[in-house]
Amino acid sequence: MTLHIPFDNSYAALPDGFYSRISPTPVAAPSLIAVNRDLAKILKITLPEDTAEIARIFSGNALPEGAAPLAQLYAGHQFGHFSPQLGDGRAILLGETVGRDGLRRDIQLKGAGPTPYSRMGDGRAWLGPVLREYVVSEAMHALGVPTTRALAAVRTGEDIQRETLLPGAVLTRVAASHIRVGTFQIFAARRDGAALQRLYEYTRQRHYPDASDPAALLQGVIERQAALVAHWMSLGFIHGVMNTDNCTLSGETIDYGPCAFMDTYDPQAVFSSIDRHGRYGYAAQADIIVWNMAQLATALIPLMPDPEAAVEQFTAQVHAMPGLIRAEYERRFAAKIGIAAMRDGDKQLVTELLTRMHANQADFTNTFRALADGTARDQFSDATDFDNWETDWTRRLEDEAEPKALMRRTNPAVIPRNHRIEQMIAAALADDDAPFHRLNAVLSRPFDDDPGAADLRRPPTPSEVVPATFCGT
Ligand code: AMP
Ligand code: MG
């Protein structure tokens, strides 16, 4: 049996200016690290027994029948500065499938060799970021967060030059689409109205079939992105590089570079080594996503019959976004303390807890998880700080039907902690993939109490703390 992917490609039918046709560059000795069988099933992909055959396909050494490989063109604001042309510099879209659930998804190789958009890059990825994206994106999916997913990871058998020589790898990424704010920006910046119109029609059909005009599409994206960022924040997740080229129209999380989950609660937390001014820090995410939507709105204006009226309308839509984020944030944090339907004073209760957690350097994930077990006070350096809050909270919960169940399905027991990711990568560099497989297994059920996974729930010891993360390009 050979590996079969039932391709149904639509992006490749768009005009030439949207992408460059390019095949993956073969690698020396592909070997399979992991293939996501559950996801393959959803995508209607048949997998052979022979892992060498799977590695050949998901390294790019063999093209599956029906693939129409291409690198997509896009632009983007990177740390606030507009780059008029980026594009897939190391990613190659193989094509799309329509899954068992009726959803169309992209299948893309990341690290598959140079493309016309590689600029100075080598088109490759090293093992660390590939495994990190595999683990974190699958964990996010299990946590219920809209996200791209990981279908496979393959070692290339080649070393690539970074600061040192490092083993290369290829990630197969699956996404609702790879259309980014930057995809709209490139055609708007070029004043290519026909391409912009075409992209709008394509995006509307693929993601917002009910949208009657660009304003409605913008509204759809704003709502999904507002919900997404509030969801991230409710889990202590920091994306790390929310450039407009890393911001999807579908509302999925994309591009797991220097991302991190915080351990102790700190609203100012920043991990990315390249984010010197905290532009993409934990709390800043709620502001910067609004800025990103303003860039999308700007790119959509030429599509509107009356640009001046459009500016007014889009401005109102963007200005309403902070309210949407706040409402989602408040709803999610209320649920985290066991409150299903919010009422006056609940916001205050959440803020009070977070302030005390910050002052006491409480672990974000473990404190919320412990609320349902009655052991949260152990997370505070001064437990009386918690006790004072608990009195008010307990009284409030008397009016809630099933606060404990709500908290247990809202507050994960386990997240991909930075130090465990680093340890997993270090092991894989020494050819031990067991920690990678174990992380995937445990993180596939993040809301379970698994006594065998206690070590993965433990915060880092002082020497294990990861002070900074790297995008690893
Ligand atoms: P990212 O930081 O992964 O979002 O990438 C930003 C831009 O740099 C995108 O256009 C990437 O395709 C490109 N890029 C990142 N790494 C490489 C690489 N190793 N070779 C070529 N292009 C790259
Ligand atoms: Mg990117």
XYZ file of C-alpha atoms and ligand atoms in Angstrom:
497
model
C 0.000 0.000 0.000
C 1.331 3.449 -0.827
C 0.610 6.650 0.998
C -2.437 8.268 -0.528
C -3.650 11.835 -0.047
C -6.980 12.700 -1.707
C -5.940 16.160 -2.893
C -8.560 18.706 -3.861
C -6.538 21.824 -4.604
C -8.055 25.272 -4.853
C -5.276 27.758 -4.044
C -3.265 26.424 -6.994
C -6.145 27.478 -9.254
C -5.679 31.137 -8.276
C -3.661 33.312 -10.689
C 0.133 33.010 -10.929
C 0.752 36.180 -8.932
C -0.474 34.515 -5.743
C 2.408 32.020 -5.462
C 5.374 30.375 -7.138
C 5.223 26.768 -8.171
C 8.143 25.035 -6.536
C 8.933 21.477 -5.487
C 10.561 20.485 -2.217
C 14.327 19.935 -2.359
C 15.123 16.314 -1.513
C 17.078 15.574 1.652
C 19.852 13.035 2.271
C 18.285 10.469 4.577
C 14.725 11.073 5.765
C 13.626 9.184 8.860
C 10.243 9.429 10.493
C 9.996 10.872 14.000
C 6.205 10.908 14.248
C 3.075 10.762 12.182
C -0.278 11.871 13.569
C -2.561 8.943 12.742
C -5.700 10.490 14.209
C -5.256 13.585 12.095
C -4.411 11.539 8.997
C -7.713 9.743 9.430
C -9.649 13.022 9.567
C -7.859 14.120 6.393
C -8.708 10.810 4.655
C -5.015 10.071 4.183
C -4.131 6.387 4.008
C -0.823 5.619 5.665
C 1.306 2.617 4.676
C 2.938 0.345 7.251
C 6.316 1.236 5.835
C 7.606 4.242 7.806
C 10.342 4.830 5.200
C 7.603 5.548 2.655
C 5.901 7.964 5.084
C 9.243 9.699 5.692
C 9.869 10.019 1.954
C 6.583 11.847 1.450
C 6.722 14.063 4.538
C 10.320 15.111 3.903
C 9.485 16.149 0.351
C 11.685 13.443 -1.192
C 8.709 12.019 -3.042
C 5.691 13.967 -4.193
C 2.364 12.290 -3.531
C 0.110 11.927 -6.539
C -2.127 14.946 -7.026
C 0.104 17.400 -5.173
C 0.512 20.863 -6.713
C 3.451 22.202 -4.695
C 3.775 25.950 -4.343
C 5.124 28.697 -2.109
C 2.598 31.379 -1.187
C 3.252 35.077 -1.515
C 2.495 37.494 1.313
C 3.786 40.630 3.008
C 3.553 41.665 6.628
C 4.274 44.066 9.431
C 7.141 42.629 11.448
C 7.437 44.362 14.827
C 5.525 47.276 13.357
C 7.648 47.666 10.217
C 6.146 46.825 6.876
C 8.013 44.251 4.802
C 6.512 44.610 1.323
C 7.398 41.055 0.346
C 7.847 37.991 2.508
C 6.224 34.779 1.313
C 6.887 31.142 2.174
C 10.654 31.131 2.450
C 10.879 27.603 3.745
C 7.369 26.242 3.501
C 5.811 24.504 0.536
C 2.106 23.860 0.223
C 1.485 20.385 -1.170
C -2.231 20.967 -1.607
C -5.558 20.658 0.183
C -7.890 17.905 1.241
C -11.517 17.957 2.241
C -11.657 15.867 5.389
C -14.206 13.453 6.830
C -15.672 16.424 8.675
C -16.203 18.246 5.367
C -13.555 20.848 6.199
C -10.954 21.909 3.656
C -7.386 22.013 4.967
C -3.928 22.847 3.662
C -1.122 20.331 3.904
C 2.201 22.109 3.997
C 5.816 21.051 4.450
C 7.821 23.447 6.633
C 11.594 23.289 6.161
C 11.335 21.705 2.705
C 14.036 23.742 0.962
C 14.490 27.112 -0.708
C 11.759 28.956 -2.593
C 11.798 32.217 -4.575
C 10.934 33.928 -1.268
C 13.808 32.529 0.819
C 15.848 35.746 0.653
C 19.029 34.955 2.649
C 17.563 31.868 4.312
C 18.333 28.253 3.518
C 14.711 27.129 3.379
C 15.321 24.659 6.171
C 14.301 24.148 9.783
C 16.266 22.466 12.506
C 14.962 19.722 14.727
C 14.240 21.883 17.802
C 11.585 24.231 16.364
C 10.001 21.364 14.424
C 9.456 19.287 17.561
C 8.421 22.364 19.535
C 5.750 23.266 16.968
C 4.584 19.647 16.796
C 4.124 19.387 20.564
C 2.719 22.857 21.223
C 0.303 22.989 18.287
C -1.104 19.555 19.132
C -1.343 20.553 22.812
C -3.233 23.703 21.842
C -5.628 21.609 19.800
C -6.235 19.301 22.762
C -6.800 22.374 24.944
C -9.572 23.386 22.551
C -7.776 26.355 20.970
C -8.213 26.909 17.213
C -4.812 26.126 15.737
C -2.843 24.699 12.865
C -1.913 21.090 13.560
C 1.029 18.760 13.082
C 0.695 15.776 10.770
C 4.287 14.561 10.720
C 7.874 15.282 11.717
C 10.842 13.833 9.850
C 14.604 14.071 10.398
C 16.320 14.985 7.151
C 19.644 13.259 7.857
C 21.361 16.542 6.988
C 22.952 19.088 9.274
C 22.135 22.727 8.748
C 24.112 25.779 9.750
C 22.697 27.933 12.490
C 24.912 29.257 15.269
C 26.267 25.729 15.232
C 25.559 22.779 12.955
C 22.217 21.283 13.899
C 20.182 18.359 12.576
C 17.559 19.374 10.014
C 13.907 18.347 10.124
C 10.670 18.901 8.232
C 7.280 19.516 9.852
C 4.078 18.754 7.991
C 1.631 21.421 9.054
C -2.124 21.270 8.531
C -4.158 24.484 8.519
C -7.685 25.643 7.711
C -5.716 27.806 5.265
C -2.505 29.792 5.244
C -4.186 33.072 4.297
C -2.726 35.785 6.503
C -3.403 39.458 7.103
C -0.144 39.855 5.155
C -1.661 38.077 2.143
C -4.168 40.926 1.835
C -1.503 43.494 2.605
C 0.727 42.536 -0.298
C -1.926 43.164 -2.934
C -3.176 46.315 -1.217
C 0.380 47.688 -1.041
C 0.854 46.924 -4.721
C -2.488 48.553 -5.537
C -3.451 45.389 -7.362
C -7.225 45.730 -7.031
C -7.971 42.683 -9.171
C -5.796 40.385 -7.057
C -7.228 41.865 -3.868
C -10.766 41.243 -5.106
C -9.868 37.696 -6.077
C -8.295 37.013 -2.681
C -11.337 38.452 -0.940
C -13.688 36.201 -2.937
C -11.521 33.176 -2.253
C -11.276 33.894 1.490
C -14.973 34.598 1.758
C -15.856 31.315 0.097
C -13.379 29.346 2.161
C -13.887 30.866 5.609
C -16.835 33.269 5.695
C -19.395 32.074 3.137
C -22.107 34.142 4.843
C -20.208 37.421 4.589
C -22.030 39.745 2.228
C -19.181 42.247 1.784
C -15.622 43.020 2.981
C -16.998 44.707 6.110
C -18.763 41.488 7.073
C -15.621 39.470 6.407
C -13.605 41.904 8.534
C -16.168 41.513 11.309
C -15.864 37.730 11.122
C -12.084 37.871 11.418
C -12.263 40.389 14.275
C -14.635 38.141 16.207
C -12.541 35.010 15.715
C -9.277 36.752 16.557
C -10.807 38.392 19.637
C -11.970 34.999 20.878
C -8.613 33.437 20.017
C -6.456 35.911 21.912
C -8.742 35.790 24.961
C -8.475 31.996 24.829
C -4.661 32.180 24.685
C -4.610 34.510 27.670
C -6.885 32.254 29.692
C -4.228 29.555 29.352
C -1.218 31.768 30.024
C -0.095 31.397 26.414
C 2.166 33.953 24.795
C 2.447 33.666 21.018
C 5.608 35.736 20.894
C 5.610 36.971 17.319
C 2.216 38.360 16.352
C 3.413 39.949 13.124
C 0.650 40.408 10.567
C 2.154 37.597 8.465
C 1.583 35.305 11.454
C -2.064 36.267 11.845
C -4.616 34.123 9.990
C -7.916 35.019 8.402
C -9.295 31.660 9.566
C -8.805 32.550 13.237
C -6.358 29.731 13.871
C -3.161 30.136 15.868
C -0.235 29.888 13.452
C 3.568 29.928 13.575
C 4.797 28.504 16.822
C 8.183 30.165 17.047
C 9.237 31.722 20.325
C 5.876 30.982 21.943
C 5.657 30.052 25.610
C 3.238 29.271 28.415
C 4.059 31.256 31.510
C 4.818 29.469 34.768
C 4.365 32.112 37.496
C 1.667 34.641 36.680
C 3.071 37.904 35.343
C 0.981 40.116 33.045
C 4.209 41.643 31.667
C 5.734 38.264 30.780
C 7.820 38.234 27.590
C 9.904 35.256 26.519
C 10.895 35.893 22.920
C 14.539 36.891 22.706
C 13.831 39.172 19.750
C 10.905 40.986 21.433
C 13.062 43.563 23.199
C 10.296 46.036 23.986
C 7.604 43.571 24.937
C 5.439 44.383 21.931
C 4.086 40.844 22.032
C 4.129 40.256 25.794
C 1.326 38.391 27.578
C -1.069 41.290 28.255
C 0.034 43.279 25.189
C -1.490 40.571 22.984
C -4.959 42.022 23.547
C -3.787 45.369 22.162
C -1.613 44.183 19.317
C -4.308 41.979 17.804
C -6.436 45.119 17.450
C -3.533 46.827 15.691
C -3.270 43.805 13.372
C -6.970 44.012 12.557
C -6.521 47.698 11.760
C -3.926 46.629 9.171
C -6.384 44.132 7.702
C -9.077 46.828 7.605
C -6.696 49.172 5.796
C -5.956 46.510 3.194
C -9.683 45.908 2.618
C -10.642 49.545 2.038
C -9.900 49.540 -1.726
C -12.570 46.847 -2.083
C -15.305 49.132 -0.847
C -17.334 51.292 -3.238
C -17.060 54.396 -1.045
C -13.605 54.440 0.590
C -14.385 57.343 2.886
C -17.486 55.716 4.262
C -15.512 52.473 4.546
C -12.851 54.136 6.684
C -15.545 55.274 9.077
C -17.260 51.905 9.165
C -14.032 49.886 9.579
C -12.761 52.253 12.254
C -15.910 51.651 14.270
C -15.503 47.879 13.848
C -11.866 47.940 14.966
C -12.663 50.248 17.879
C -15.288 47.798 19.095
C -12.764 44.961 19.194
C -11.225 45.661 22.641
C -14.733 45.286 24.090
C -15.117 41.889 22.414
C -11.764 40.720 23.750
C -12.554 41.970 27.235
C -15.921 40.205 27.282
C -14.360 36.918 26.167
C -11.485 37.318 28.616
C -13.876 37.987 31.495
C -16.107 35.073 30.563
C -13.166 32.677 30.367
C -11.614 33.812 33.639
C -14.958 33.683 35.409
C -15.263 30.058 34.264
C -11.760 29.420 35.572
C -12.964 30.306 39.066
C -16.155 28.283 38.655
C -18.621 30.964 37.579
C -20.853 30.037 34.638
C -22.949 33.192 34.283
C -21.282 36.443 35.250
C -22.811 39.140 37.355
C -21.671 42.360 39.022
C -18.577 41.992 41.130
C -17.250 38.861 39.388
C -14.745 40.838 37.351
C -13.408 42.270 40.567
C -13.111 38.798 42.073
C -10.973 37.625 39.151
C -8.778 40.741 39.236
C -8.270 40.332 42.976
C -7.106 36.759 42.516
C -4.740 37.637 39.678
C -3.250 40.523 41.651
C -2.586 38.220 44.577
C -1.156 35.527 42.295
C 1.213 38.076 40.807
C 2.331 39.357 44.198
C 2.873 35.806 45.436
C 4.525 34.495 42.269
C 1.900 31.792 42.083
C 2.069 29.303 39.231
C -0.657 30.244 36.739
C -1.721 26.766 35.609
C -1.367 24.984 38.934
C -3.139 27.670 40.957
C -6.257 27.613 38.794
C -6.237 23.815 38.620
C -5.913 23.598 42.409
C -8.993 25.786 42.980
C -11.300 22.834 42.390
C -9.226 20.606 44.680
C -9.129 23.071 47.577
C -5.318 23.182 47.555
C -4.741 26.509 45.836
C -3.420 28.220 48.964
C -0.280 26.073 48.719
C 0.631 27.998 45.569
C 0.953 31.300 47.446
C 4.095 32.362 49.262
C 1.830 34.115 51.765
C -1.156 31.785 52.026
C -3.226 34.267 54.049
C -3.345 36.384 50.884
C -5.296 33.566 49.297
C -7.422 32.894 52.385
C -8.776 36.429 52.376
C -9.818 36.104 48.755
C -11.207 32.615 49.311
C -13.774 33.855 51.796
C -15.444 36.079 49.169
C -15.060 33.478 46.464
C -16.631 30.667 48.514
C -19.621 32.857 49.245
C -20.030 33.666 45.549
C -19.855 29.983 44.557
C -22.837 29.142 46.766
C -24.966 30.399 43.858
C -23.260 28.247 41.242
C -24.622 24.827 40.288
C -21.470 22.889 39.385
C -18.428 25.080 39.864
C -15.981 22.226 40.355
C -16.857 20.482 37.104
C -16.657 23.788 35.274
C -13.229 24.514 36.733
C -11.950 21.031 35.899
C -12.848 21.338 32.255
C -11.581 24.917 32.034
C -8.292 24.732 33.912
C -5.849 22.222 32.404
C -3.793 20.002 34.670
C -0.903 19.986 32.250
C 0.500 22.389 29.649
C 3.695 22.224 27.570
C 6.006 23.972 29.992
C 9.039 25.693 28.543
C 11.588 23.700 30.480
C 9.996 20.394 29.450
C 10.089 21.488 25.815
C 13.770 22.394 26.139
C 14.547 19.095 27.849
C 12.614 17.232 25.145
C 14.646 18.967 22.418
C 17.924 18.253 24.195
C 16.979 14.561 24.369
C 16.006 14.480 20.673
C 19.374 16.011 19.788
C 20.892 12.978 21.500
C 18.571 10.725 19.452
C 16.235 10.025 22.345
C 12.691 10.759 21.132
C 10.980 9.221 24.167
C 10.357 12.581 25.927
C 8.822 13.942 22.700
C 6.419 11.004 22.436
C 5.584 11.153 26.128
C 4.807 14.883 25.987
C 2.493 14.295 23.043
C 0.716 11.467 24.821
C 0.186 13.329 28.102
C -0.736 16.627 26.432
C -3.386 14.949 24.321
C -5.500 14.758 27.524
C -4.641 18.011 29.295
C -7.699 18.084 31.548
C -7.131 14.613 33.004
C -5.663 13.984 36.431
C -2.883 11.600 35.489
C -0.784 10.640 38.531
C 1.878 9.330 36.154
C 2.364 12.822 34.746
C 3.054 14.666 38.031
C 6.561 15.557 36.843
C 5.136 17.335 33.801
C 2.871 19.427 36.029
C 5.692 20.577 38.261
C 6.928 24.143 37.614
C 10.615 24.522 36.780
C 13.198 24.542 39.551
C 15.287 27.739 39.553
C 17.933 26.067 37.410
C 15.321 24.742 34.960
C 13.674 28.103 34.284
C 13.818 29.073 30.606
C 14.391 32.845 30.589
C 14.091 33.337 26.807
C 12.788 31.516 23.762
C 14.024 31.733 20.190
C 12.173 31.572 16.926
C 14.701 29.091 15.673
C 14.557 30.046 12.010
P 8.614 33.316 10.647
O 9.466 34.040 11.648
O 8.772 31.832 10.706
O 7.204 33.749 10.664
O 9.227 33.719 9.223
C 9.242 35.035 8.714
C 9.691 35.007 7.273
O 11.023 34.501 7.159
C 8.833 34.115 6.375
O 8.768 34.716 5.111
C 9.631 32.837 6.332
O 9.342 32.068 5.208
C 11.055 33.355 6.300
N 12.013 32.372 6.825
C 12.155 31.976 8.101
N 13.147 31.064 8.206
C 13.632 30.843 6.970
C 14.652 30.001 6.428
N 15.385 29.195 7.187
N 14.864 30.069 5.085
C 14.137 30.884 4.305
N 13.169 31.698 4.754
C 12.912 31.696 6.076
Mg 5.590 33.261 9.761
